[in-house]
Coordinates of C-alpha atoms and ligand atoms in Angstrom, one line a residue:
X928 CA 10.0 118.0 94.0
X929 CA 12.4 116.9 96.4
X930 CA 16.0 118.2 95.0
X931 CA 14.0 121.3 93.9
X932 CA 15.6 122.4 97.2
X933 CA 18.8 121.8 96.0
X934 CA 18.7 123.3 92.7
X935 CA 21.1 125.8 91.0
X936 CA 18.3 128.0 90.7
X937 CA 17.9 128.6 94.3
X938 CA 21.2 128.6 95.6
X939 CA 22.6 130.9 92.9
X940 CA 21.6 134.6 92.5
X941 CA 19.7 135.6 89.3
X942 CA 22.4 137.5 87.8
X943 CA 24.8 134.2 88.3
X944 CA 21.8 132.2 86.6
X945 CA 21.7 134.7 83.7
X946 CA 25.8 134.3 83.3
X947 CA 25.5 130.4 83.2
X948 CA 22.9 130.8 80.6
X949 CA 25.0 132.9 78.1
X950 CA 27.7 131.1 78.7
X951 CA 26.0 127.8 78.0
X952 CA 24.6 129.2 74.7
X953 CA 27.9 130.5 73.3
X954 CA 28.9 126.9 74.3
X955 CA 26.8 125.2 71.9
X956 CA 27.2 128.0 69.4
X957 CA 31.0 127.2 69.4
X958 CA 30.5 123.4 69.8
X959 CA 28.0 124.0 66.5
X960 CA 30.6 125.2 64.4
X961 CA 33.7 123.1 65.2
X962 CA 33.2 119.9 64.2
X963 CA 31.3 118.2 67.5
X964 CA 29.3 115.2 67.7
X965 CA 25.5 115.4 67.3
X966 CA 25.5 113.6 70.5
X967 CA 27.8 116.4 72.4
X968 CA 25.4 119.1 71.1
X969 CA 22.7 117.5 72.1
X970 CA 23.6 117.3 75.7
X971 CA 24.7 120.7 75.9
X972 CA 21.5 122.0 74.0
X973 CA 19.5 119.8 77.0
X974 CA 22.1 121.9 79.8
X975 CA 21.1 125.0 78.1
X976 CA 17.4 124.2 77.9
X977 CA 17.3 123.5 81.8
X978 CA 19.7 126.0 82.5
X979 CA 16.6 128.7 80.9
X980 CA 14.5 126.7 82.8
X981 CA 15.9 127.7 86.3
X982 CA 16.7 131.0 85.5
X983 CA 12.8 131.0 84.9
X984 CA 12.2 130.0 88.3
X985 CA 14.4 132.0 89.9
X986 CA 13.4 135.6 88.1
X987 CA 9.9 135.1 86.8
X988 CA 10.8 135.7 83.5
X989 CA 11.8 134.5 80.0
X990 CA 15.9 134.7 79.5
X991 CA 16.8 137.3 76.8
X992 CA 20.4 137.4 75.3
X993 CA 22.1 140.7 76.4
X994 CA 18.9 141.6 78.9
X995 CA 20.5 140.6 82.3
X996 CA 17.2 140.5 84.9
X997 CA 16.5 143.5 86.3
X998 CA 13.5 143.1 89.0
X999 CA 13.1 139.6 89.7
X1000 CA 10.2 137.5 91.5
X1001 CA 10.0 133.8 91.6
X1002 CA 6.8 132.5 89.6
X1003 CA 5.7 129.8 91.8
X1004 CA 6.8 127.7 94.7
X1005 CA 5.5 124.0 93.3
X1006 CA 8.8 124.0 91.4
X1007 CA 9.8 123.9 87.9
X1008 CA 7.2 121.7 86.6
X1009 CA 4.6 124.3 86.3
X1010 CA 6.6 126.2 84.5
X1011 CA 6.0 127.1 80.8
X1012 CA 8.9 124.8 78.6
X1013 CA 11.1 126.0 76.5
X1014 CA 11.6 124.8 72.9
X1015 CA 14.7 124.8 70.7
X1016 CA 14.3 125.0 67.2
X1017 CA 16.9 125.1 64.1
X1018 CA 17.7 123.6 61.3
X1019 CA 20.2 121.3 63.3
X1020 CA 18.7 120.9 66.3
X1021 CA 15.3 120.2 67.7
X1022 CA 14.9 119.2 71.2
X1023 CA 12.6 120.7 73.9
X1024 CA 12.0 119.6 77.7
X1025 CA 8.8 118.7 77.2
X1026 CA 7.4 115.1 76.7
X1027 CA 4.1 116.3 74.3
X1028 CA 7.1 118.1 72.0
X1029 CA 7.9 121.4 70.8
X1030 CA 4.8 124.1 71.4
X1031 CA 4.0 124.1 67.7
X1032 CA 1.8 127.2 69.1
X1033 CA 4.5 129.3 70.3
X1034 CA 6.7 128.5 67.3
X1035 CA 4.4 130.1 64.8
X1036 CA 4.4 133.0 67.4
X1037 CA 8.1 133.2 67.5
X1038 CA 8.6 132.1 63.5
X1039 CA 5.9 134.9 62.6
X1040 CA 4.5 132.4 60.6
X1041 CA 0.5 131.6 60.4
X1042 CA -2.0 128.7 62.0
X1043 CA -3.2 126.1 59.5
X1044 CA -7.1 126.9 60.8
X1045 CA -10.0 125.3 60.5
X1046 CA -10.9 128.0 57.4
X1047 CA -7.7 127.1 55.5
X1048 CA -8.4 123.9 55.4
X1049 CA -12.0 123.7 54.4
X1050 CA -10.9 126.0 51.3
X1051 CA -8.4 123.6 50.1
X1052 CA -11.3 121.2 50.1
X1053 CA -13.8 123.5 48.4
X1054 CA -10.5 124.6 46.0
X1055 CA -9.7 121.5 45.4
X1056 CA -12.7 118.6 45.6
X1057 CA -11.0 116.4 47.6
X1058 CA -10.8 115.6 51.0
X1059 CA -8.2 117.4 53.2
X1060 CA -5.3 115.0 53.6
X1061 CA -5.1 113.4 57.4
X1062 CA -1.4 115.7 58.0
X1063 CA -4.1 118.7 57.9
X1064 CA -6.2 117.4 59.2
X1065 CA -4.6 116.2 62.1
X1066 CA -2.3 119.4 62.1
X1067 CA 0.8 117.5 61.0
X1068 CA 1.1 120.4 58.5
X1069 CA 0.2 123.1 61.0
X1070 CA 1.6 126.2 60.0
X1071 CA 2.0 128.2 56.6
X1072 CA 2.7 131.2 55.1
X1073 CA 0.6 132.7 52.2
X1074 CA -1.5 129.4 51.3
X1075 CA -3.8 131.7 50.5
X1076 CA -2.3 133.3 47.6
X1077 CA -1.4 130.2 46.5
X1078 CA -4.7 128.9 46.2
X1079 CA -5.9 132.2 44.9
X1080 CA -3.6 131.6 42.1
X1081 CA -4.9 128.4 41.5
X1082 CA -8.4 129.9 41.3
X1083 CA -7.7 132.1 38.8
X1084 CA -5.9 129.2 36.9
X1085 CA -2.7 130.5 36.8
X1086 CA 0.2 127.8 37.5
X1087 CA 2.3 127.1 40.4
X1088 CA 4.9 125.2 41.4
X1089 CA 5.9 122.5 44.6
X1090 CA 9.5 122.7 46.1
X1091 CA 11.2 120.5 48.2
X1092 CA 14.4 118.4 49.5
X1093 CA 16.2 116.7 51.3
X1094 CA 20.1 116.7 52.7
X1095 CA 21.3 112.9 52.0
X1096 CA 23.5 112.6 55.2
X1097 CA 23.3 108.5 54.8
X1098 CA 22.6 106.3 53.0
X1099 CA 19.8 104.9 55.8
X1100 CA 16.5 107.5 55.7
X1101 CA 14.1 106.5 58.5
X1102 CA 10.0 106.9 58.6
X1103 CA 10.0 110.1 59.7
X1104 CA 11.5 111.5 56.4
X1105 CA 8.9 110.7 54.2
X1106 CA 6.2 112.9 56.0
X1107 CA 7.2 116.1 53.6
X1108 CA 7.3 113.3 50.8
X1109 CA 3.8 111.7 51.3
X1110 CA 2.1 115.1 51.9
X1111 CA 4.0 116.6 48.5
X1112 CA 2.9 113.6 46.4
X1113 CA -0.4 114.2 47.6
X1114 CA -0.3 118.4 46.6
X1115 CA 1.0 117.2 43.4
X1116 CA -1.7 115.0 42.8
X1117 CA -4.4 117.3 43.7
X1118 CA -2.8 120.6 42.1
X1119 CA -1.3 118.7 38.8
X1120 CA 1.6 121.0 39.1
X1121 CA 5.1 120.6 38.5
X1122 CA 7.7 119.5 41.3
X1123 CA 11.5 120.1 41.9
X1124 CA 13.2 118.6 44.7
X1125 CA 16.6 119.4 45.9
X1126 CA 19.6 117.1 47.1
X1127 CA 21.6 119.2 49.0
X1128 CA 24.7 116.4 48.9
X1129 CA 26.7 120.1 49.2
X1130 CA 25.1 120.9 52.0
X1131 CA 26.0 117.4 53.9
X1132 CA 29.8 117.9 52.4
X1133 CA 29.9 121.1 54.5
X1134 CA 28.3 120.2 57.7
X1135 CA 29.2 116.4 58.0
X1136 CA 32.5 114.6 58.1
X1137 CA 31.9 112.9 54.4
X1138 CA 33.5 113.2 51.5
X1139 CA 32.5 114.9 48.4
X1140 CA 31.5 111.2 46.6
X1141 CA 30.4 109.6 49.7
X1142 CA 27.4 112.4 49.5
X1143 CA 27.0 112.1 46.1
X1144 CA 26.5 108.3 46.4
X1145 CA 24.1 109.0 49.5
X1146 CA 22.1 111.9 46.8
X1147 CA 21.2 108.5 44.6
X1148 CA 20.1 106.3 47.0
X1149 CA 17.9 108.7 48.8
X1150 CA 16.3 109.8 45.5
X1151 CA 15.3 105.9 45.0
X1152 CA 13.4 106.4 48.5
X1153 CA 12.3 109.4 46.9
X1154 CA 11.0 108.3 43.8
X1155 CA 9.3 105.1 45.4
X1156 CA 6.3 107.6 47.6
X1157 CA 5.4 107.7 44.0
X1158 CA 6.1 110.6 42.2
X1159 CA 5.1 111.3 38.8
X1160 CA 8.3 110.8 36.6
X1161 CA 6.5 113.6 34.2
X1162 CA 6.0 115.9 36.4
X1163 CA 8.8 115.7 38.6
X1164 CA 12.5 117.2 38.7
X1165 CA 15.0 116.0 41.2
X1166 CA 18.4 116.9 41.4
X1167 CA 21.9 116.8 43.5
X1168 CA 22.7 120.6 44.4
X1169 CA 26.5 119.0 43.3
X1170 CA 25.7 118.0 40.2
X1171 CA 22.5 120.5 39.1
X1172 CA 24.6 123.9 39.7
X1173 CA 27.4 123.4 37.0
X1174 CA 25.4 122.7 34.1
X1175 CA 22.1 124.9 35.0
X1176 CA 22.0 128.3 33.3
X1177 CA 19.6 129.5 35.7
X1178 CA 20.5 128.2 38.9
X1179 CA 24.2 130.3 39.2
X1180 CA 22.8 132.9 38.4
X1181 CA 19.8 133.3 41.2
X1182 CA 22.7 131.9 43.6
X1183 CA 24.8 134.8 43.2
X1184 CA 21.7 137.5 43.3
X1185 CA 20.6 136.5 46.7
X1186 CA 24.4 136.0 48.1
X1187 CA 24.8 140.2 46.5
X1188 CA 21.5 140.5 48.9
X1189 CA 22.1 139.2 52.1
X1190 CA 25.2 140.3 54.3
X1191 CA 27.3 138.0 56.8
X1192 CA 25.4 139.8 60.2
X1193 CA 22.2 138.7 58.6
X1194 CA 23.2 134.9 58.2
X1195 CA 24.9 135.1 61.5
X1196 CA 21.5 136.4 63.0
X1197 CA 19.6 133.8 61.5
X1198 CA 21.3 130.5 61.2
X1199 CA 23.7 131.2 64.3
X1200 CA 27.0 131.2 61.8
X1201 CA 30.3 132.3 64.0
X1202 CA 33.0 133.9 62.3
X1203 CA 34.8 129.8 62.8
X1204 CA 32.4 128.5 60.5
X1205 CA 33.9 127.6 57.0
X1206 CA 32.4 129.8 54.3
X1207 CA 30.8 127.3 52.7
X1208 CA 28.3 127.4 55.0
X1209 CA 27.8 130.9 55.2
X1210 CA 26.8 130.7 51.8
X1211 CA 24.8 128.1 51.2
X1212 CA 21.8 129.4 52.6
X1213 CA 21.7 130.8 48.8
X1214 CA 21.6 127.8 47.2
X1215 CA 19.0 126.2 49.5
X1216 CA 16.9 129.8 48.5
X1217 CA 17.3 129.2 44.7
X1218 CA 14.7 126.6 44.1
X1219 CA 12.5 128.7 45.4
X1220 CA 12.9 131.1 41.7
X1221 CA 11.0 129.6 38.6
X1222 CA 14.3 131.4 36.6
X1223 CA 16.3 128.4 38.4
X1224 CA 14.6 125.8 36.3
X1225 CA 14.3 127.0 32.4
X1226 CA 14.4 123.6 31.0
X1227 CA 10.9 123.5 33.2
X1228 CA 9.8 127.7 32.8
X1229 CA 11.4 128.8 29.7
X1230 CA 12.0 132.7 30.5
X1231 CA 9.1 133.1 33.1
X1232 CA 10.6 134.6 36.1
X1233 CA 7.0 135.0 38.2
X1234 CA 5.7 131.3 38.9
X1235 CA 4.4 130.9 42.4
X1236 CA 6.6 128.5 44.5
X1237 CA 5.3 126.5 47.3
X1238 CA 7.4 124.5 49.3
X1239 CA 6.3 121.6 51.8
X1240 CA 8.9 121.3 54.7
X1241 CA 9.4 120.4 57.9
X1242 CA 9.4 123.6 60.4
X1243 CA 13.0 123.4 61.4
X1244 CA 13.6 124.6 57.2
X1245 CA 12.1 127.7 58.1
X1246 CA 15.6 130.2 58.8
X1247 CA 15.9 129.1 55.2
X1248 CA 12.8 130.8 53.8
X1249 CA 12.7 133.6 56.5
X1250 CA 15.9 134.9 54.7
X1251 CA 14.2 133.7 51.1
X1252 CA 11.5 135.2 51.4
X1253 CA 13.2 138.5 52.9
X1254 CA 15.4 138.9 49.5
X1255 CA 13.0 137.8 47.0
X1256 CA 11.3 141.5 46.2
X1257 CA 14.7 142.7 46.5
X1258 CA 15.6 140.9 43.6
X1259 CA 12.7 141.0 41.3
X1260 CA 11.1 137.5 42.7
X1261 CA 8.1 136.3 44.1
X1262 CA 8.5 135.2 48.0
X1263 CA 7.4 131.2 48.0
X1264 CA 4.6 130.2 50.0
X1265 CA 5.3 127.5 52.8
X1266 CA 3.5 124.7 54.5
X1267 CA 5.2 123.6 58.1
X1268 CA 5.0 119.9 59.4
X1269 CA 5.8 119.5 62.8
X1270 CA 8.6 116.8 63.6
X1271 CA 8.2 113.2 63.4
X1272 CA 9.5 112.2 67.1
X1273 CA 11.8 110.1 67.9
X1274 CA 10.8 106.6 69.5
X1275 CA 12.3 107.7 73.0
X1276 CA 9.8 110.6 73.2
X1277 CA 9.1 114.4 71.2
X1278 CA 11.4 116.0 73.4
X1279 CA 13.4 115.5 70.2
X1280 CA 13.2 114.4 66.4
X1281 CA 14.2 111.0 65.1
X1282 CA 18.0 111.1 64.0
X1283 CA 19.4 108.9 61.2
X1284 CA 22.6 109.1 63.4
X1285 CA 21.1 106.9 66.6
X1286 CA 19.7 104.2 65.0
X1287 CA 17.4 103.1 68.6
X1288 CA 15.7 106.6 68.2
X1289 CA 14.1 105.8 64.6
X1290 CA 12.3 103.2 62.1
X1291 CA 14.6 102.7 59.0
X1292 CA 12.9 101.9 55.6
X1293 CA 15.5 99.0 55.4
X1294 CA 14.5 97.8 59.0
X1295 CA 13.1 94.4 58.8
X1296 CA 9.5 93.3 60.4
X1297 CA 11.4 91.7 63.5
X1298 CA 13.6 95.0 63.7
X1299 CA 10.5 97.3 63.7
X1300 CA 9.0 95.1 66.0
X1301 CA 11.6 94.8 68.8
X1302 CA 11.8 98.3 68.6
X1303 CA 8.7 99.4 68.8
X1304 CA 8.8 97.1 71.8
X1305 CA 11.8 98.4 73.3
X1306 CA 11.9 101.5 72.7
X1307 CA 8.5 103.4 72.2
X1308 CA 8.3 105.3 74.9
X1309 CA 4.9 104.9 76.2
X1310 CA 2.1 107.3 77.9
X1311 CA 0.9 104.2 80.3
X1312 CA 0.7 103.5 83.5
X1313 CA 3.6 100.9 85.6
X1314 CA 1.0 98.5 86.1
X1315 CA -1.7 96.8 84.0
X1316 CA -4.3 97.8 87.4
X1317 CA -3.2 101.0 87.4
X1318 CA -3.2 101.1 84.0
X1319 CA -7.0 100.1 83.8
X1320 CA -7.8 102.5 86.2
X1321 CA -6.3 105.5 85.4
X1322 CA -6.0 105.2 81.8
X1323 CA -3.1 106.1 79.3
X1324 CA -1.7 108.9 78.1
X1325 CA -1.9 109.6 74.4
X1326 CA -0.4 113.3 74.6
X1327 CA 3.2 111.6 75.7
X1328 CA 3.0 108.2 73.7
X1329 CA 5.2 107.6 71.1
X1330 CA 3.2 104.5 69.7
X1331 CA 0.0 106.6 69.9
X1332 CA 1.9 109.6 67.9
X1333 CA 2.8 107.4 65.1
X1334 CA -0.4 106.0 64.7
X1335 CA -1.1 109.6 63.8
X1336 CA 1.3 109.7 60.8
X1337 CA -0.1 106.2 59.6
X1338 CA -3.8 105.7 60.3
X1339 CA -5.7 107.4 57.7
X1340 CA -8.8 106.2 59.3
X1341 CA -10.5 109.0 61.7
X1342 CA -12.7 107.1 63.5
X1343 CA -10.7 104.4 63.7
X1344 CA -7.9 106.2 65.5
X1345 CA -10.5 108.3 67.4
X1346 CA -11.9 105.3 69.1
X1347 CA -8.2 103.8 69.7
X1348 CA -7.2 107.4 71.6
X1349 CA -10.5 106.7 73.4
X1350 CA -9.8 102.8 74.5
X1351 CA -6.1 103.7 76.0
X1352 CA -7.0 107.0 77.6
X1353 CA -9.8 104.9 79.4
X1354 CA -7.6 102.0 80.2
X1355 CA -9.5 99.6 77.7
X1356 CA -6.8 99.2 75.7
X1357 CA -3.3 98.5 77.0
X1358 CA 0.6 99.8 76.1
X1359 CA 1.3 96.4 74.4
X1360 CA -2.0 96.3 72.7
X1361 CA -1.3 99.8 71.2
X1362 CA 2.0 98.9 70.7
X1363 CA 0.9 96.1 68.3
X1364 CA -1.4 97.7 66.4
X1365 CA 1.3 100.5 65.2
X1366 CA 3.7 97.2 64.8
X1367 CA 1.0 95.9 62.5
X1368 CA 0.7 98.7 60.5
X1369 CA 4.3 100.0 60.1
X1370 CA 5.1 96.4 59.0
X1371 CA 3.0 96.1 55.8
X1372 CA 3.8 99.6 54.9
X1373 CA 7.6 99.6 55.3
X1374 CA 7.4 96.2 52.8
X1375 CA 5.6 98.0 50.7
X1376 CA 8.0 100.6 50.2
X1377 CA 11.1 98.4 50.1
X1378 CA 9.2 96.4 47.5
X1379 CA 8.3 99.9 45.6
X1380 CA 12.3 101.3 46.0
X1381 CA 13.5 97.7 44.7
X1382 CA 11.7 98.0 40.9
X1383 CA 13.6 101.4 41.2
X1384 CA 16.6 101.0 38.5
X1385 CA 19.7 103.1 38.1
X1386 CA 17.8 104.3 34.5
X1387 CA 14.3 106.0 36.2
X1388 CA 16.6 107.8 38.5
X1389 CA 18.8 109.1 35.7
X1390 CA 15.6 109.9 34.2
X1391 CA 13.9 111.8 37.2
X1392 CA 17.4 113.5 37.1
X1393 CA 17.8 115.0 33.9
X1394 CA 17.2 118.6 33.4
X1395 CA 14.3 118.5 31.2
X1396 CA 11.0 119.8 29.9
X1397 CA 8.0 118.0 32.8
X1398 CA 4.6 117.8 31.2
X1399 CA 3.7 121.4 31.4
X1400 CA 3.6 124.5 28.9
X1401 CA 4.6 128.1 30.3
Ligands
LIG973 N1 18.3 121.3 54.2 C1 17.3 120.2 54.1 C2 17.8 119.0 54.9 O1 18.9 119.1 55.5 C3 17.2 119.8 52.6 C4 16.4 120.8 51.8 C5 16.8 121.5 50.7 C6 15.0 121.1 51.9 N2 15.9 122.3 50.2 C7 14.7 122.0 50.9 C8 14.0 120.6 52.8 C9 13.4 122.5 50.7 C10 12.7 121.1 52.6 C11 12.4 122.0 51.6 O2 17.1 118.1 55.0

């Protein structure tokens, strides 16, 4: 690398490195709890990311808040790309400098949490009869944290129940928000158990610039895309944190316990929180926990205080559950059990997920066939070569592709995808041909669910959100 000569790392000293680095990090920190864009975070999360990345090459080792290097040797001298990437992940920001996307291996390191293995997943069939859905297959659900006890539970036939949400920031969701969806109908289906999901229109009143009715207004329209992956309206529960939490005698209640459980330095250590940020948000890591406590639902439970909770989510939810999970013995409760997706990436590459904010970065479910075309065109980034000679000699490649990634999510098909992954990586198949077959199949399937969410009326969602008894006896 050419300016490798030229980089900070080698004309500054490691302790100088180090500085820049903490200084960079309380940057975002503070530029995370005024009110910056995501944009201006972004760009300073991508500083910080590069800024580790030199101090790396520099000392040989992995930065550590408050560990200033000590003995330092530089790793390599082929320059920064062989060294390891580093990965940011919270519930706000995803974005890591590498093109395959986050190390899903190092986060369940890091997060503590466990592999979705080979073993797991073969019980679930066994378990369950039916064949593992592709996410597990493929590893889009790739991490968990006591499956097991869920599904020994559901040997012993006692009852369980699914978990999960969504934060209605617009009006506008976009493909990649359905994953948790899909997969969640699917454990519904093949548990027959019931389901809450939450709206956390608080949530998005706290951490966007919207006002209290503006989220409200988002909570319905996203619980139409909700409702039209299919759920079962007698099974399933879904509700607006604004609208749930005043007339619940449950939910209050459970809020308070955990908020009595968990002090301000552990939210701080967890979700980042300065002593800037509002209290609202300091404290609604409770009400994101709640759910998670069968005594938040009687309509649902009646009095039963010890049903098994397991909640599908994307791996960014995790801080949530950490800290859930952490308080629930203390209060008498059952931890949940999780499953972890990995993130749906945006179009321009998996250094990053999909953002409802930049609409070029994602596939809306209002986009139209000529929109999903053009910007599959446009903007997928794409794993081939410059030329189509080079291209048919060298081959593609699928770990980087954005059109190839999708197909993924969307091709149920094994062999059928195998053999695709075979034909670009050989050169057979080319960018624009790959291209069109994800065009071809997002089309059909985003009409589909427009088609599904437009039968949808004001009266079902009423319906799926009214605090009732679902279809089961406890
Ligand atoms: N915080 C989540 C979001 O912003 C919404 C959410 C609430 C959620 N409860 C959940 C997601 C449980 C997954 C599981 O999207």
């Amino acid at each position: 690398m050419a300016d490798f000569e030229n980089c900070v790392s080698c004309s500054s000293s490691p302790l100088e490195l180090f500085e820049r680095v903490t200084a960079q990090g309380e940057k975002v920190r503070s530029l995370k709890a005024g009110k910056a864009s995501t944009d201006e975070i972004d760009a300073a999360v991508k500083l910080l990311l590069s800024l580790k990345v030199n101090y790396k090459t520099a000392t040989g080792q992995d930065y550590k808040a408050g560990s200033p290097p000590v003995d330092f040797s530089p790793i390599s001298n082929n320059g920064p790309t062989t060294i390891q990437d580093e990965d940011f992940v919270d519930p706000w920001t995803v974005q890591t400098s590498n093109a395959k996307g986050v190390d899903y291996d190092k986060l369940i390191v890091r997060f503590g949490s466990s592999k979705i293995d080979k073993e797991l997943i073969n019980r679930i069939e066994r378990i369950t009869g039916k064949t593992p859905h592709h996410f597990l297959r493929r590893g889009i659900f790739f991490s968990h944290r006591d499956m097991n006890q869920i599904l020994d539970a559901y040997e012993n036939k006692k009852p369980f129940y699914l978990y999960t949400g969504r934060g209605p920031s617009s009006e506008a969701m976009h493909v990649g928000h359905l994953i948790p969806f899909i997969f969640t109908k699917w454990l519904q289906e093949v548990f027959n158990v019931p389901l809450v999901i939450q709206l956390t229109d608080d949530e998005k009143y706290l951490w966007k610039d919207l006002t209290i009715q503006k989220a409200c207004e988002y909570a319905i329209e996203n619980a139409k895309d909700i409702i039209a992956c299919g759920f079962d309206i007698n099974k399933t529960f879904i509700f607006s944190d604004l609208d749930y939490l005043g007339m619940s005698s449950g939910f209050y209640k459970n809020v308070v316990k955990i908020q009595k459980h968990v002090t301000f330095n552990q939210v701080k250590g967890i979700f980042g929180f300065t002593d800037s940020d509002c209290i609202g948000k300091i404290s609604f890591p409770a009400i994101q926990a709640a759910p998670s406590f069968s005594s938040s639902f009687p309509q649902i439970f009646k009095d039963k205080k010890d049903i098994q909770c397991l909640i599908p989510c994307a791996i960014d939810q995790d801080p949530y559950f950490r800290m859930t999970r952490d308080v629930a013995p203390r209060i008498g409760y059952l931890k949940p059990a999780l499953l972890h997706s990995i993130f749906f990436p945006a179009l321009q590459g998996a250094q990053t997920k999909m953002s409802a904010s930049d609409p070029n970065s994602s596939i809306f479910l209002t986009d139209t066939p000529k929109q999903i075309k053009t910007k599959i065109n446009k903007h997928a980034f794409s794993g081939g070569k410059d030329t189509i000679e080079e291209h048919r000699k060298y081959g593609g490649n699928c770990e980087v592709d954005v059109s190839y990634m999708y197909l993924t999510f969307f091709v149920e098909d094994d062999d059928k995808l195998e053999k695709m992954k075979q034909a670009y990586t050989s050169g057979a198949l080319l960018t624009g041909e790959l291209k069109k077959v994800l065009i071809e199949t997002l089309q059909p399937l985003i009409a589909a669910h427009q088609q599904r969410r437009k039968q949808i009326t004001d009266e079902m969602v009423k319906q799926f959100m009214t605090p009732r008894k679902l279809a089961f006896d406890f």
